[in-house]
């Protein structure tokens, strides 16, 4: 199986419906991409939940970090992953222990094994190798064009 992302319209639907985004691998360093993207998510009105076992208990962007997805006791709309591609199956396995809706791997990240694992478990809402910040910008541009 070769994984294919959902349509652009479906990606926009995920972004429009989401309220809470768990950011796996969120760094507390402002120069890191994960930090910058999480900040943009907050600027767009999303609640972020930092997921980073090394920083668990600390605050990142005003939110308390947790060590794993399974420690989150509220609904998660999107799990945005900032971990290298070889770690995606591990994150996907943890994702499957939650009721999170969308598994999203950031730009440059893709793993067929993780996609297969999620699809075999009936979880079809998967985005890989796409940046939420870029997709939000596309959505904003489309909204401007459409008035």
Coordinates of N, CA, C and O in Angstrom, one line a residue:
X1 N 0.8 -1.2 0.0 CA 0.0 0.0 0.0 C 0.9 1.3 0.0 O 1.9 1.3 0.7
X2 N 0.5 2.2 -0.8 CA 1.2 3.5 -0.8 C 0.2 4.5 -0.3 O -0.8 4.7 -0.8
X3 N 0.6 5.1 0.8 CA -0.2 6.1 1.5 C -0.5 7.3 0.7 O 0.5 7.8 0.0
X4 N -1.7 7.8 0.6 CA -2.0 9.0 -0.1 C -2.8 9.9 0.9 O -3.7 9.4 1.6
X5 N -2.5 11.2 0.9 CA -3.2 12.1 1.8 C -4.6 12.3 1.3 O -4.9 12.1 0.1
X6 N -5.5 12.7 2.2 CA -6.8 13.1 1.8 C -6.8 14.3 0.9 O -5.8 15.0 0.8
X7 N -7.9 14.6 0.3 CA -8.0 15.8 -0.6 C -7.8 17.1 0.2 O -7.9 17.1 1.4
X8 N -7.5 18.1 -0.6 CA -7.2 19.4 0.1 C -8.5 19.9 0.8 O -8.4 20.4 1.9
X9 N -9.7 19.6 0.3 CA -10.9 20.0 0.9 C -11.1 19.3 2.3 O -11.5 19.8 3.3
X10 N -10.7 18.0 2.3 CA -10.8 17.2 3.5 C -9.8 17.8 4.6 O -10.1 17.8 5.8
X11 N -8.6 18.1 4.2 CA -7.6 18.7 5.1 C -8.2 20.0 5.7 O -8.1 20.2 6.9
X12 N -8.8 20.8 4.8 CA -9.4 22.0 5.3 C -10.5 21.7 6.3 O -10.7 22.4 7.3
X13 N -11.3 20.7 6.1 CA -12.4 20.3 7.0 C -11.8 19.9 8.3 O -12.3 20.3 9.4
X14 N -10.7 19.1 8.3 CA -10.1 18.7 9.6 C -9.7 20.0 10.4 O -9.9 20.1 11.6
X15 N -9.1 21.0 9.7 CA -8.6 22.2 10.3 C -9.8 23.0 10.8 O -9.7 23.6 11.9
X16 N -10.9 23.1 10.1 CA -12.1 23.9 10.5 C -12.8 23.2 11.7 O -13.3 24.0 12.5
X17 N -12.8 21.9 11.7 CA -13.5 21.2 12.8 C -12.8 21.1 14.1 O -13.3 21.0 15.2
X18 N -11.4 21.2 14.0 CA -10.6 21.0 15.2 C -10.6 22.2 16.2 O -10.7 23.3 15.7
X19 N -10.5 21.8 17.4 CA -10.4 22.8 18.5 C -9.1 22.6 19.3 O -8.4 23.5 19.7
X20 N -8.8 21.3 19.5 CA -7.7 20.9 20.4 C -6.7 20.1 19.6 O -7.0 19.1 18.9
X21 N -5.4 20.5 19.7 CA -4.3 19.8 18.9 C -3.2 19.4 19.9 O -2.7 20.2 20.6
X22 N -3.0 18.1 20.0 CA -1.9 17.6 20.8 C -0.7 17.6 19.9 O -0.7 17.1 18.8
X23 N 0.4 18.3 20.4 CA 1.6 18.5 19.6 C 2.7 17.6 20.2 O 3.3 17.9 21.2
X24 N 2.9 16.4 19.5 CA 3.9 15.4 20.0 C 5.3 15.9 19.5 O 5.5 16.1 18.3
X25 N 6.2 16.0 20.5 CA 7.5 16.4 20.2 C 7.7 17.9 20.2 O 8.7 18.4 19.7
X26 N 6.7 18.6 20.9 CA 6.8 20.1 21.0 C 8.0 20.5 21.8 O 8.2 20.0 22.9
X27 N 8.9 21.3 21.3 CA 10.0 21.8 21.9 C 9.7 23.1 22.7 O 8.8 23.8 22.4
X28 N 10.5 23.4 23.8 CA 10.3 24.6 24.5 C 11.3 25.7 24.0 O 11.4 26.8 24.5
X29 N 11.9 25.4 22.9 CA 12.9 26.4 22.3 C 12.2 27.1 21.1 O 11.8 26.5 20.1
X30 N 12.0 28.5 21.3 CA 11.3 29.3 20.3 C 11.8 29.2 18.9 O 11.1 29.4 17.9
X31 N 13.1 28.8 18.7 CA 13.7 28.7 17.3 C 13.3 27.4 16.6 O 13.6 27.3 15.4
X32 N 12.7 26.5 17.3 CA 12.4 25.2 16.7 C 11.1 25.3 16.0 O 10.1 26.0 16.4
X33 N 11.0 24.5 14.9 CA 9.8 24.5 14.0 C 8.5 24.1 14.8 O 7.5 24.8 14.7
X34 N 8.7 23.1 15.7 CA 7.5 22.7 16.4 C 6.9 23.8 17.3 O 5.7 24.0 17.4
X35 N 7.8 24.6 17.9 CA 7.4 25.7 18.7 C 6.7 26.8 17.9 O 5.6 27.3 18.3
X36 N 7.3 27.1 16.7 CA 6.7 28.1 15.9 C 5.3 27.7 15.3 O 4.4 28.5 15.3
X37 N 5.2 26.5 14.9 CA 4.0 26.0 14.4 C 2.9 26.0 15.5 O 1.8 26.4 15.3
X38 N 3.3 25.5 16.7 CA 2.3 25.5 17.8 C 1.8 26.9 18.2 O 0.7 27.1 18.5
X39 N 2.7 27.9 18.1 CA 2.4 29.3 18.3 C 1.4 29.8 17.3 O 0.4 30.4 17.6
X40 N 1.6 29.4 16.0 CA 0.6 29.8 15.0 C -0.7 29.1 15.2 O -1.8 29.7 15.0
X41 N -0.7 27.8 15.7 CA -2.0 27.2 16.0 C -2.7 27.9 17.1 O -3.9 28.1 17.0
X42 N -2.0 28.4 18.1 CA -2.6 29.1 19.2 C -3.2 30.5 18.6 O -4.3 30.9 18.9
X43 N -2.4 31.1 17.7 CA -2.9 32.4 17.1 C -4.1 32.2 16.3 O -4.9 33.1 16.1
X44 N -4.3 30.9 15.8 CA -5.5 30.6 15.0 C -6.7 30.1 15.9 O -7.7 29.7 15.4
X45 N -6.5 30.2 17.2 CA -7.6 29.8 18.1 C -7.6 28.4 18.6 O -8.5 28.0 19.3
X46 N -6.6 27.6 18.2 CA -6.6 26.2 18.7 C -6.0 26.1 20.1 O -5.1 26.9 20.5
X47 N -6.5 25.2 20.9 CA -5.8 24.9 22.2 C -4.8 23.8 21.9 O -5.1 22.8 21.3
X48 N -3.6 24.1 22.3 CA -2.5 23.1 22.1 C -2.3 22.3 23.4 O -2.4 22.9 24.5
X49 N -1.9 21.1 23.3 CA -1.4 20.3 24.4 C 0.0 19.8 24.1 O 0.1 18.9 23.2
X50 N 1.0 20.3 24.7 CA 2.3 19.8 24.5 C 2.5 18.4 24.9 O 2.1 18.0 26.1
X51 N 3.1 17.5 24.1 CA 3.4 16.1 24.5 C 4.9 15.9 24.3 O 5.4 15.9 23.1
X52 N 5.6 15.8 25.4 CA 7.0 15.6 25.3 C 7.5 15.0 26.7 O 7.4 15.7 27.7
X53 N 7.8 13.8 26.7 CA 8.2 13.1 28.0 C 9.3 13.8 28.7 O 9.4 13.8 30.0
X54 N 10.3 14.4 28.0 CA 11.4 15.1 28.6 C 10.9 16.4 29.3 O 11.5 16.8 30.3
X55 N 9.9 17.0 28.8 CA 9.4 18.3 29.4 C 8.1 18.2 30.1 O 7.5 19.2 30.5
X56 N 7.7 17.0 30.4 CA 6.4 16.7 31.1 C 6.4 17.5 32.4 O 7.4 17.6 33.2
X57 N 5.3 18.2 32.6 CA 5.1 19.0 33.8 C 5.5 20.5 33.7 O 5.1 21.3 34.4
X58 N 6.3 20.7 32.7 CA 6.7 22.1 32.4 C 5.7 22.8 31.5 O 4.9 22.2 30.9
X59 N 5.7 24.1 31.5 CA 4.8 24.9 30.6 C 5.6 25.2 29.3 O 6.7 25.7 29.3
X60 N 4.8 25.0 28.2 CA 5.3 25.4 26.9 C 4.2 26.2 26.3 O 3.0 25.8 26.2
X61 N 4.4 27.5 25.9 CA 3.4 28.3 25.3 C 2.2 28.4 26.2 O 1.1 28.5 25.8
X62 N 2.4 28.5 27.5 CA 1.3 28.6 28.5 C 0.5 27.4 28.8 O -0.5 27.4 29.5
X63 N 0.9 26.3 28.2 CA 0.2 25.0 28.5 C 1.1 24.0 29.1 O 2.3 23.9 28.8
X64 N 0.6 23.2 30.0 CA 1.4 22.2 30.8 C 1.6 21.0 29.9 O 0.7 20.4 29.3
X65 N 2.9 20.6 29.7 CA 3.3 19.5 28.9 C 3.0 18.2 29.6 O 3.1 18.1 30.8
X66 N 2.6 17.2 28.8 CA 2.3 15.8 29.3 C 3.4 14.9 28.7 O 4.0 15.2 27.7
X67 N 3.5 13.7 29.3 CA 4.6 12.8 28.8 C 4.1 11.9 27.7 O 4.9 11.5 26.9
X68 N 2.8 11.7 27.5 CA 2.3 10.9 26.4 C 0.9 11.2 26.1 O 0.1 11.9 26.9
X69 N 0.4 10.8 24.9 CA -1.0 11.1 24.5 C -2.0 10.5 25.4 O -3.0 11.0 25.7
X70 N -1.6 9.3 26.0 CA -2.6 8.6 26.9 C -2.8 9.4 28.2 O -3.8 9.0 28.9
X71 N -2.0 10.3 28.5 CA -2.2 11.1 29.7 C -3.2 12.3 29.6 O -3.6 12.9 30.5
X72 N -3.6 12.5 28.3 CA -4.5 13.6 28.0 C -5.9 13.1 28.3 O -6.4 12.1 27.8
X73 N -6.7 13.8 29.2 CA -8.0 13.4 29.6 C -9.1 14.3 29.1 O -10.1 14.5 29.7
X74 N -8.9 14.8 27.9 CA -9.9 15.6 27.2 C -9.9 15.2 25.7 O -8.9 14.6 25.3
X75 N -11.0 15.5 25.0 CA -11.0 15.2 23.6 C -9.8 15.8 22.8 O -9.5 17.0 23.0
X76 N -9.2 15.0 21.9 CA -8.2 15.5 21.0 C -8.7 15.5 19.6 O -9.1 14.4 19.1
X77 N -8.6 16.6 18.9 CA -9.1 16.6 17.5 C -8.0 16.2 16.5 O -8.2 15.4 15.6
X78 N -6.8 16.7 16.7 CA -5.7 16.4 15.9 C -4.4 16.1 16.7 O -4.2 16.9 17.7
X79 N -3.7 15.1 16.3 CA -2.4 14.8 16.9 C -1.4 15.2 15.9 O -1.3 14.6 14.8
X80 N -0.7 16.3 16.1 CA 0.3 16.8 15.2 C 1.7 16.4 15.7 O 2.1 16.7 16.8
X81 N 2.4 15.6 14.8 CA 3.6 14.9 15.2 C 4.8 15.5 14.7 O 5.0 15.7 13.5
X82 N 5.7 15.9 15.6 CA 7.1 16.4 15.3 C 8.1 15.4 15.8 O 8.9 15.7 16.7
X83 N 8.1 14.2 15.3 CA 9.1 13.2 15.6 C 9.6 12.6 14.3 O 8.8 12.6 13.3
X84 N 10.8 12.1 14.2 CA 11.3 11.6 13.0 C 10.5 10.5 12.5 O 9.8 9.7 13.2
X85 N 10.5 10.3 11.2 CA 9.6 9.3 10.5 C 9.7 7.9 11.1 O 8.7 7.2 11.2
X86 N 10.9 7.5 11.5 CA 11.0 6.1 12.1 C 10.3 6.0 13.4 O 10.0 4.8 13.8
X87 N 9.9 7.1 14.1 CA 9.1 7.0 15.3 C 7.6 7.0 15.1 O 6.9 6.9 16.0
X88 N 7.2 7.2 13.9 CA 5.7 7.4 13.6 C 5.0 6.1 14.0 O 3.9 6.2 14.5
X89 N 5.5 4.9 13.8 CA 4.7 3.7 14.2 C 4.5 3.7 15.7 O 3.4 3.4 16.2
X90 N 5.5 4.1 16.5 CA 5.4 4.2 17.9 C 4.3 5.2 18.3 O 3.4 5.0 19.2
X91 N 4.3 6.4 17.7 CA 3.3 7.4 18.0 C 1.9 6.9 17.5 O 0.9 7.1 18.2
X92 N 1.8 6.3 16.4 CA 0.6 5.7 15.9 C 0.0 4.7 16.9 O -1.2 4.7 17.1
X93 N 0.8 3.9 17.4 CA 0.3 2.9 18.4 C -0.3 3.6 19.6 O -1.3 3.2 20.1
X94 N 0.4 4.6 20.1 CA -0.2 5.4 21.2 C -1.4 6.1 20.8 O -2.4 6.2 21.6
X95 N -1.5 6.7 19.6 CA -2.6 7.4 19.1 C -3.9 6.4 19.1 O -5.0 6.9 19.5
X96 N -3.6 5.2 18.8 CA -4.7 4.2 18.8 C -5.3 3.9 20.2 O -6.4 3.4 20.3
X97 N -4.6 4.3 21.2 CA -5.1 4.1 22.6 C -5.9 5.3 23.0 O -6.4 5.3 24.2
X98 N -6.1 6.3 22.2 CA -6.9 7.5 22.5 C -8.1 7.5 21.6 O -8.2 6.7 20.6
X99 N -8.9 8.5 21.8 CA -10.1 8.8 20.9 C -9.8 10.0 20.0 O -10.7 10.6 19.4
X100 N -8.5 10.3 19.8 CA -8.1 11.4 18.9 C -8.6 11.1 17.5 O -8.7 9.9 17.1
X101 N -9.0 12.2 16.8 CA -9.6 12.0 15.5 C -8.7 11.9 14.3 O -8.8 11.1 13.5
X102 N -7.7 12.8 14.3 CA -6.8 12.9 13.1 C -5.4 12.8 13.5 O -4.9 13.4 14.4
X103 N -4.7 11.9 12.8 CA -3.2 11.7 13.0 C -2.5 12.5 11.9 O -2.8 12.3 10.7
X104 N -1.7 13.5 12.3 CA -1.1 14.4 11.4 C 0.4 14.4 11.6 O 0.9 14.7 12.6
X105 N 1.2 14.0 10.6 CA 2.7 14.0 10.6 C 3.1 15.2 9.8 O 2.8 15.4 8.7
X106 N 4.0 16.0 10.4 CA 4.5 17.3 9.8 C 5.2 17.1 8.5 O 5.6 16.0 8.2
X107 N 5.5 18.2 7.9 CA 6.2 18.2 6.6 C 7.5 17.4 6.7 O 8.2 17.6 7.7
X108 N 7.7 16.6 5.7 CA 8.9 15.8 5.7 C 8.8 14.4 6.4 O 9.7 13.6 6.4
X109 N 7.7 14.2 7.1 CA 7.5 13.0 7.9 C 6.4 12.1 7.2 O 5.3 12.5 6.9
X110 N 6.8 10.8 7.0 CA 5.9 9.9 6.4 C 6.4 8.5 6.7 O 7.6 8.2 6.8
X111 N 5.5 7.6 7.0 CA 5.8 6.2 7.3 C 4.7 5.3 7.0 O 3.6 5.4 7.5
X112 N 5.0 4.4 6.0 CA 3.9 3.5 5.5 C 3.4 2.5 6.6 O 2.2 2.2 6.6
X113 N 4.3 2.1 7.4 CA 4.0 1.1 8.5 C 3.0 1.8 9.4 O 1.9 1.2 9.8
X114 N 3.2 3.1 9.8 CA 2.3 3.8 10.7 C 0.9 4.0 10.0 O -0.1 3.7 10.6
X115 N 0.9 4.3 8.7 CA -0.3 4.5 8.0 C -1.1 3.2 7.9 O -2.3 3.2 8.2
X116 N -0.4 2.1 7.7 CA -1.1 0.8 7.6 C -1.7 0.4 8.9 O -2.8 -0.1 9.0
X117 N -0.9 0.6 10.0 CA -1.4 0.3 11.3 C -2.7 1.1 11.7 O -3.6 0.5 12.2
X118 N -2.7 2.4 11.3 CA -3.9 3.2 11.6 C -5.0 2.8 10.8 O -6.2 2.6 11.3
X119 N -4.8 2.5 9.5 CA -5.9 2.1 8.6 C -6.4 0.7 9.0 O -7.6 0.5 9.0
X120 N -5.5 -0.2 9.4 CA -6.0 -1.5 9.8 C -6.9 -1.5 11.0 O -7.7 -2.3 11.3
X121 N -6.7 -0.4 11.9 CA -7.5 -0.2 13.1 C -8.7 0.6 12.8 O -9.5 1.0 13.7
X122 N -9.0 0.9 11.5 CA -10.2 1.6 11.1 C -10.0 3.1 11.2 O -11.0 3.8 11.1
X123 N -8.8 3.6 11.4 CA -8.6 5.1 11.6 C -8.2 5.6 10.2 O -7.1 5.3 9.8
X124 N -9.0 6.3 9.5 CA -8.8 6.7 8.1 C -8.3 8.2 8.0 O -7.9 8.6 7.0
X125 N -8.5 8.9 9.1 CA -8.2 10.4 9.1 C -6.7 10.6 9.4 O -6.3 10.8 10.5
X126 N -5.9 10.5 8.3 CA -4.4 10.5 8.4 C -3.9 11.5 7.4 O -4.3 11.5 6.2
X127 N -3.0 12.4 7.9 CA -2.3 13.3 7.0 C -0.8 13.2 7.3 O -0.4 13.1 8.5
X128 N 0.0 13.0 6.2 CA 1.4 12.9 6.4 C 2.2 13.9 5.5 O 1.6 14.2 4.4
X129 N 3.3 14.3 5.9 CA 4.2 15.2 5.1 C 3.5 16.5 4.7 O 3.6 17.0 3.6
X130 N 2.8 17.0 5.6 CA 2.1 18.3 5.5 C 2.3 19.1 6.7 O 2.2 18.6 7.8
X131 N 2.5 20.4 6.6 CA 2.6 21.4 7.7 C 1.3 22.0 8.0 O 0.7 22.6 7.1
X132 N 0.8 21.9 9.3 CA -0.4 22.6 9.6 C -0.4 24.1 9.4 O -1.4 24.7 9.0
X133 N 0.8 24.7 9.6 CA 0.9 26.2 9.4 C 0.7 26.5 8.0 O -0.1 27.4 7.6
X134 N 1.3 25.8 7.1 CA 1.2 26.0 5.6 C -0.3 25.8 5.2 O -0.9 26.5 4.4
X135 N -0.9 24.7 5.7 CA -2.3 24.4 5.4 C -3.2 25.5 5.9 O -4.2 25.8 5.2
X136 N -3.0 26.0 7.1 CA -3.8 27.1 7.6 C -3.7 28.3 6.7 O -4.7 29.0 6.4
X137 N -2.4 28.6 6.3 CA -2.2 29.7 5.3 C -3.0 29.6 4.1 O -3.6 30.5 3.5
X138 N -3.0 28.3 3.5 CA -3.7 28.0 2.3 C -5.2 28.3 2.5 O -5.9 28.8 1.6
X139 N -5.7 27.8 3.7 CA -7.1 27.9 4.0 C -7.5 29.4 4.1 O -8.5 29.9 3.6
X140 N -6.6 30.2 4.8 CA -6.9 31.6 4.9 C -6.9 32.3 3.6 O -7.7 33.2 3.3
X141 N -5.9 32.0 2.7 CA -5.9 32.6 1.3 C -7.2 32.2 0.6 O -7.7 33.1 -0.1
X142 N -7.6 31.0 0.7 CA -8.8 30.6 0.0 C -10.0 31.4 0.5 O -10.9 31.8 -0.3
X143 N -10.1 31.6 1.8 CA -11.2 32.3 2.4 C -11.2 33.8 1.9 O -12.3 34.3 1.6
X144 N -10.0 34.3 1.8 CA -9.9 35.7 1.2 C -10.4 35.8 -0.2 O -11.1 36.7 -0.6
X145 N -10.0 34.8 -1.0 CA -10.4 34.8 -2.4 C -11.9 34.7 -2.6 O -12.5 35.3 -3.4
X146 N -12.5 33.8 -1.7 CA -13.9 33.6 -1.8 C -14.8 34.6 -1.1 O -16.0 34.5 -1.1
X147 N -14.1 35.6 -0.5 CA -14.8 36.8 0.1 C -15.5 36.4 1.3 O -16.4 36.9 1.8

